[in-house]
mmCIF file of C-alpha atoms in Angstrom:
data_model
loop_
_atom_site.group_PDB
_atom_site.id
_atom_site.type_symbol
_atom_site.label_atom_id
_atom_site.label_comp_id
_atom_site.label_asym_id
_atom_site.label_seq_id
_atom_site.Cartn_x
_atom_site.Cartn_y
_atom_site.Cartn_z
ATOM 1 C CA MET A 239 5.226 20.779 -19.888
ATOM 2 C CA SER A 240 7.382 19.743 -17.509
ATOM 3 C CA LYS A 241 7.975 16.769 -16.341
ATOM 4 C CA TYR A 242 9.588 18.315 -13.320
ATOM 5 C CA GLU A 243 8.030 19.964 -11.152
ATOM 6 C CA ILE A 244 10.513 22.448 -8.550
ATOM 7 C CA GLY A 245 9.562 24.569 -6.166
ATOM 8 C CA ALA A 246 11.513 27.232 -4.393
ATOM 9 C CA MET A 247 12.891 26.362 -1.296
ATOM 10 C CA PRO A 248 10.749 27.043 1.833
ATOM 11 C CA ALA A 249 11.466 29.208 4.665
ATOM 12 C CA GLN A 250 13.225 27.390 7.626
ATOM 13 C CA ILE A 251 12.254 26.721 10.759
ATOM 14 C CA SER A 252 13.311 28.914 13.291
ATOM 15 C CA GLY A 253 16.720 27.426 15.221
ATOM 16 C CA GLU A 254 14.896 27.833 18.839
ATOM 17 C CA VAL A 255 11.521 25.725 18.026
ATOM 18 C CA ILE A 256 13.516 23.072 16.378
ATOM 19 C CA ALA A 257 15.182 22.920 19.703
ATOM 20 C CA LEU A 258 12.414 22.708 21.895
ATOM 21 C CA LEU A 259 10.552 20.300 19.525
ATOM 22 C CA GLU A 260 13.631 18.136 19.609
ATOM 23 C CA GLN A 261 13.119 17.608 23.374
ATOM 24 C CA ALA A 262 9.599 16.183 23.146
ATOM 25 C CA GLU A 263 8.335 12.405 22.028
ATOM 26 C CA THR A 264 6.670 11.786 19.243
ATOM 27 C CA ALA A 265 4.641 9.298 21.658
ATOM 28 C CA THR A 266 3.839 12.119 23.661
ATOM 29 C CA ILE A 267 1.935 14.255 21.075
ATOM 30 C CA GLY A 268 0.481 10.900 20.556
ATOM 31 C CA HIS A 269 -1.597 11.341 23.380
ATOM 32 C CA TRP A 270 -3.679 14.121 21.988
ATOM 33 C CA ARG A 271 -3.749 14.851 18.078
ATOM 34 C CA LEU A 272 -4.765 11.983 15.790
ATOM 35 C CA TRP A 273 -2.952 13.196 13.209
ATOM 36 C CA GLY A 274 0.209 13.976 10.973
ATOM 37 C CA PHE A 275 1.833 10.798 12.280
ATOM 38 C CA CYS A 276 3.356 8.779 9.401
ATOM 39 C CA ASP A 277 2.425 4.974 8.690
ATOM 40 C CA ARG A 278 4.177 3.212 11.917
ATOM 41 C CA GLY A 279 6.336 1.059 8.921
ATOM 42 C CA ILE A 280 8.165 4.037 8.674
ATOM 43 C CA GLN A 281 10.616 3.086 11.453
ATOM 44 C CA PRO A 282 14.129 4.171 12.276
ATOM 45 C CA LEU A 283 17.273 2.299 10.811
ATOM 46 C CA LEU A 284 19.261 3.861 13.436
ATOM 47 C CA PRO A 285 18.371 3.305 16.857
ATOM 48 C CA ASN A 286 18.070 6.177 19.540
ATOM 49 C CA CYS A 287 18.053 9.098 17.182
ATOM 50 C CA ARG A 288 15.272 11.950 17.623
ATOM 51 C CA VAL A 289 15.576 14.917 15.170
ATOM 52 C CA ALA A 290 13.414 18.188 14.083
ATOM 53 C CA GLY A 291 14.049 20.201 11.280
ATOM 54 C CA THR A 292 12.003 21.597 8.513
ATOM 55 C CA ALA A 293 10.547 19.532 5.345
ATOM 56 C CA ILE A 294 11.968 19.209 1.716
ATOM 57 C CA THR A 295 9.592 17.384 -0.083
ATOM 58 C CA LEU A 296 10.242 14.665 -2.840
ATOM 59 C CA ALA A 297 7.983 12.829 -4.793
ATOM 60 C CA ILE A 298 10.433 10.927 -7.186
ATOM 61 C CA PRO A 299 8.827 7.286 -9.362
ATOM 62 C CA GLY A 300 9.594 3.091 -8.899
ATOM 63 C CA PRO A 301 12.987 2.676 -10.826
ATOM 64 C CA ASP A 302 13.873 6.295 -11.421
ATOM 65 C CA SER A 303 16.117 8.539 -8.763
ATOM 66 C CA THR A 304 16.827 11.362 -11.072
ATOM 67 C CA LEU A 305 15.337 14.064 -8.632
ATOM 68 C CA LEU A 306 16.966 12.939 -5.728
ATOM 69 C CA HIS A 307 19.990 13.347 -6.527
ATOM 70 C CA HIS A 308 19.928 16.764 -7.865
ATOM 71 C CA ALA A 309 18.171 17.662 -4.626
ATOM 72 C CA THR A 310 21.115 16.866 -2.710
ATOM 73 C CA ALA A 311 22.785 19.737 -3.418
ATOM 74 C CA LEU A 312 19.981 22.122 -2.555
ATOM 75 C CA LEU A 313 19.479 21.088 0.941
ATOM 76 C CA ARG A 314 20.914 22.897 3.831
ATOM 77 C CA PRO A 315 21.734 22.299 7.632
ATOM 78 C CA GLY A 316 18.966 22.007 9.484
ATOM 79 C CA ASP A 317 16.648 19.993 6.608
ATOM 80 C CA ILE A 318 14.768 16.855 6.866
ATOM 81 C CA LEU A 319 14.457 15.550 3.197
ATOM 82 C CA ILE A 320 11.245 13.467 2.527
ATOM 83 C CA VAL A 321 10.803 11.270 -0.208
ATOM 84 C CA ASP A 322 7.153 10.241 -1.436
ATOM 85 C CA ARG A 323 7.697 6.989 -3.697
ATOM 86 C CA LEU A 324 4.109 6.989 -5.119
ATOM 87 C CA GLY A 325 3.935 3.459 -3.891
ATOM 88 C CA ASP A 326 6.717 2.126 -5.030
ATOM 89 C CA ASP A 327 7.935 -0.761 -2.266
ATOM 90 C CA ARG A 328 10.271 -2.478 -5.131
ATOM 91 C CA TYR A 329 13.272 0.171 -5.621
ATOM 92 C CA ALA A 330 16.000 0.968 -2.771
ATOM 93 C CA CYS A 331 16.425 4.838 -4.217
ATOM 94 C CA TRP A 332 18.166 5.393 -1.171
ATOM 95 C CA GLY A 333 21.327 4.238 0.191
ATOM 96 C CA GLY A 334 25.593 4.690 0.506
ATOM 97 C CA GLY A 335 26.230 7.699 -2.191
ATOM 98 C CA VAL A 336 23.123 9.706 -1.327
ATOM 99 C CA THR A 337 23.194 9.145 2.619
ATOM 100 C CA VAL A 338 27.311 10.588 2.071
ATOM 101 C CA ALA A 339 25.801 13.481 0.016
ATOM 102 C CA VAL A 340 22.880 14.368 2.596
ATOM 103 C CA LYS A 341 25.083 14.620 5.233
ATOM 104 C CA ALA A 342 27.776 16.628 4.057
ATOM 105 C CA SER A 343 24.839 19.084 2.791
ATOM 106 C CA GLY A 344 24.054 19.694 6.911
ATOM 107 C CA ALA A 345 20.515 17.969 6.525
ATOM 108 C CA LYS A 346 19.491 16.600 9.652
ATOM 109 C CA ALA A 347 17.650 12.790 8.876
ATOM 110 C CA GLY A 348 16.457 11.341 5.829
ATOM 111 C CA VAL A 349 12.687 9.940 5.672
ATOM 112 C CA VAL A 350 11.639 7.596 2.234
ATOM 113 C CA ASP A 351 8.487 6.050 2.131
ATOM 114 C CA GLY A 352 9.733 2.991 0.734
ATOM 115 C CA PRO A 353 13.061 0.380 1.045
ATOM 116 C CA CYS A 354 16.320 1.935 1.379
ATOM 117 C CA THR A 355 19.987 0.019 0.967
ATOM 118 C CA ASP A 356 23.406 -0.256 1.705
ATOM 119 C CA MET A 357 22.502 -0.504 5.181
ATOM 120 C CA GLU A 358 26.348 -1.360 6.245
ATOM 121 C CA GLU A 359 27.938 2.357 4.937
ATOM 122 C CA ILE A 360 24.293 4.101 6.688
ATOM 123 C CA GLU A 361 25.758 2.744 9.818
ATOM 124 C CA GLU A 362 29.249 4.337 9.176
ATOM 125 C CA SER A 363 27.755 7.739 7.682
ATOM 126 C CA ASP A 364 25.684 7.931 11.320
ATOM 127 C CA PHE A 365 23.133 9.400 9.486
ATOM 128 C CA PRO A 366 19.896 9.513 10.487
ATOM 129 C CA ILE A 367 16.714 8.057 8.182
ATOM 130 C CA TRP A 368 13.022 6.544 8.660
ATOM 131 C CA CYS A 369 11.996 4.434 6.103
ATOM 132 C CA ARG A 370 9.882 0.844 5.277
ATOM 133 C CA GLY A 371 13.031 -1.362 5.303
ATOM 134 C CA MET A 372 16.055 -2.644 3.153
ATOM 135 C CA ALA A 373 15.223 -3.465 -0.558
ATOM 136 C CA PRO A 374 19.115 -5.035 -3.153
ATOM 137 C CA ILE A 375 17.045 -3.363 -6.149
ATOM 138 C CA THR A 376 18.135 -0.172 -6.790
ATOM 139 C CA THR A 377 16.863 3.155 -8.533
ATOM 140 C CA ARG A 378 18.637 3.991 -11.586
ATOM 141 C CA LEU A 379 18.644 7.323 -13.820
ATOM 142 C CA TYR A 380 15.584 7.164 -15.901
ATOM 143 C CA ASP A 381 15.230 10.728 -16.098
ATOM 144 C CA LEU A 382 11.329 9.795 -15.441
ATOM 145 C CA GLY A 383 11.038 13.254 -14.003
ATOM 146 C CA GLY A 384 9.618 14.326 -10.045
ATOM 147 C CA ARG A 385 8.410 16.992 -7.944
ATOM 148 C CA LEU A 386 10.393 18.960 -5.428
ATOM 149 C CA ASN A 387 9.362 21.296 -3.058
ATOM 150 C CA MET A 388 5.220 20.507 -3.851
ATOM 151 C CA PRO A 389 2.750 18.938 -1.343
ATOM 152 C CA ILE A 390 3.479 14.958 -0.725
ATOM 153 C CA SER A 391 1.732 12.197 0.293
ATOM 154 C CA VAL A 392 4.483 10.071 3.028
ATOM 155 C CA GLY A 393 2.666 7.486 5.165
ATOM 156 C CA GLY A 394 -1.159 8.868 4.579
ATOM 157 C CA VAL A 395 0.136 11.928 5.726
ATOM 158 C CA VAL A 396 -0.250 15.292 3.712
ATOM 159 C CA VAL A 397 3.703 16.729 3.574
ATOM 160 C CA ASN A 398 4.472 20.212 2.839
ATOM 161 C CA PRO A 399 7.202 22.025 2.203
ATOM 162 C CA GLY A 400 8.697 24.024 4.791
ATOM 163 C CA ASP A 401 6.464 22.041 7.536
ATOM 164 C CA ALA A 402 8.125 21.142 10.908
ATOM 165 C CA VAL A 403 9.592 17.450 10.953
ATOM 166 C CA LEU A 404 9.953 15.523 13.915
ATOM 167 C CA CYS A 405 11.205 11.497 14.432
ATOM 168 C CA ASP A 406 12.464 9.414 16.836
ATOM 169 C CA ASP A 407 12.270 5.791 17.801
ATOM 170 C CA SER A 408 8.302 5.927 17.506
ATOM 171 C CA GLY A 409 7.827 7.141 14.146
ATOM 172 C CA VAL A 410 7.757 10.509 12.257
ATOM 173 C CA LEU A 411 5.306 13.204 13.462
ATOM 174 C CA VAL A 412 4.625 16.266 10.411
ATOM 175 C CA LEU A 413 3.448 19.377 11.796
ATOM 176 C CA PRO A 414 2.177 22.797 10.113
ATOM 177 C CA PRO A 415 4.915 25.487 11.362
ATOM 178 C CA HIS A 416 2.115 27.559 13.072
ATOM 179 C CA GLU A 417 1.670 24.462 15.272
ATOM 180 C CA ALA A 418 4.709 23.276 16.025
ATOM 181 C CA GLU A 419 5.900 25.121 19.181
ATOM 182 C CA ALA A 420 2.765 25.001 21.106
ATOM 183 C CA GLU A 421 2.551 21.454 20.482
ATOM 184 C CA ALA A 422 6.263 21.104 21.722
ATOM 185 C CA ARG A 423 6.428 22.953 25.231
ATOM 186 C CA LEU A 424 3.050 20.759 25.488
ATOM 187 C CA ALA A 425 4.798 17.759 24.663
ATOM 188 C CA VAL A 426 7.559 19.193 27.555
ATOM 189 C CA GLU A 427 5.762 20.059 29.975
ATOM 190 C CA THR A 428 3.343 16.700 29.857
ATOM 191 C CA GLN A 429 6.790 14.664 29.765
ATOM 192 C CA ALA A 430 7.824 16.773 33.134
ATOM 193 C CA LYS A 431 4.576 15.163 34.803
ATOM 194 C CA GLY A 432 5.464 11.766 33.842
ATOM 195 C CA LEU A 433 8.307 11.372 35.573
ATOM 196 C CA LYS A 434 6.643 12.460 38.763
ATOM 197 C CA LEU A 435 3.666 10.424 37.832
ATOM 198 C CA GLN A 436 7.249 7.556 37.325
ATOM 199 C CA ASP A 437 7.888 8.567 40.630
ATOM 200 C CA ARG A 438 4.838 8.332 43.002
ATOM 201 C CA LEU A 439 4.386 4.695 41.003
ATOM 202 C CA ALA A 440 8.031 3.940 41.980
ATOM 203 C CA GLN A 441 7.197 4.664 45.617
ATOM 204 C CA GLY A 442 3.875 2.223 45.724
ATOM 205 C CA GLU A 443 0.833 4.222 44.643
ATOM 206 C CA LYS A 444 -1.319 2.072 41.905
ATOM 207 C CA LEU A 445 -1.443 3.476 38.510
ATOM 208 C CA GLY A 446 -5.478 2.965 38.658
ATOM 209 C CA GLU A 447 -6.085 4.939 41.905
ATOM 210 C CA ILE A 448 -4.396 7.498 39.912
ATOM 211 C CA SER A 449 -5.412 7.775 37.041
ATOM 212 C CA GLY A 450 -8.611 7.072 38.549
ATOM 213 C CA ALA A 451 -9.348 3.941 36.217
ATOM 214 C CA SER A 452 -10.032 1.956 39.514
ATOM 215 C CA GLY A 453 -12.767 3.970 40.774
ATOM 216 C CA LYS A 454 -14.746 3.397 37.002
ATOM 217 C CA VAL A 455 -13.910 -0.443 37.504
ATOM 218 C CA LEU A 456 -15.202 -0.652 40.831
ATOM 219 C CA ALA A 457 -18.302 1.820 40.342
ATOM 220 C CA GLY A 458 -18.956 0.246 37.221
#
């Protein structure tokens, strides 16, 4: 049995759905959805970024990044590379070189369930990455094996190749492709209502009265 399991590149989410999803905020969807959100320890390295795309899934063991280097040549415009580090939190698999390679492919972002390195080069590349912080010890090409375009686990979430991924300042959300459009539309509608609510509050109305919370307290 091969130490590498490599699946076919998945169908990409349509550009229309991705554009709609990029208008949504993960925190808006978090008002009603309880699953699909990666652990909050996975945070953006660059501020004020919101990107959505198609998940390309990768799982690589602790000190090795052989399959990651190979995968950078397969990425397409619109993809987001999601990396399962199989529980490792010591070795940084993603640094300046990987960032440049992934950006050159046209991929939109990277998500790593572990640390990255080369912060200065990542900032210079202006490429969005979500990870668990920084580490100085890097992976090597040990040829230990791995999985590409197979189901993985990232931040407590099962990610399948071809899933829709939305990343912003609040975190990372993974959605099945057939649910992405409906969730995005509901989020955009909810955000529009939120702006109207903010206008009412700015004009002096009380949040507890609008939401009904004050009525509950006073009736208590």
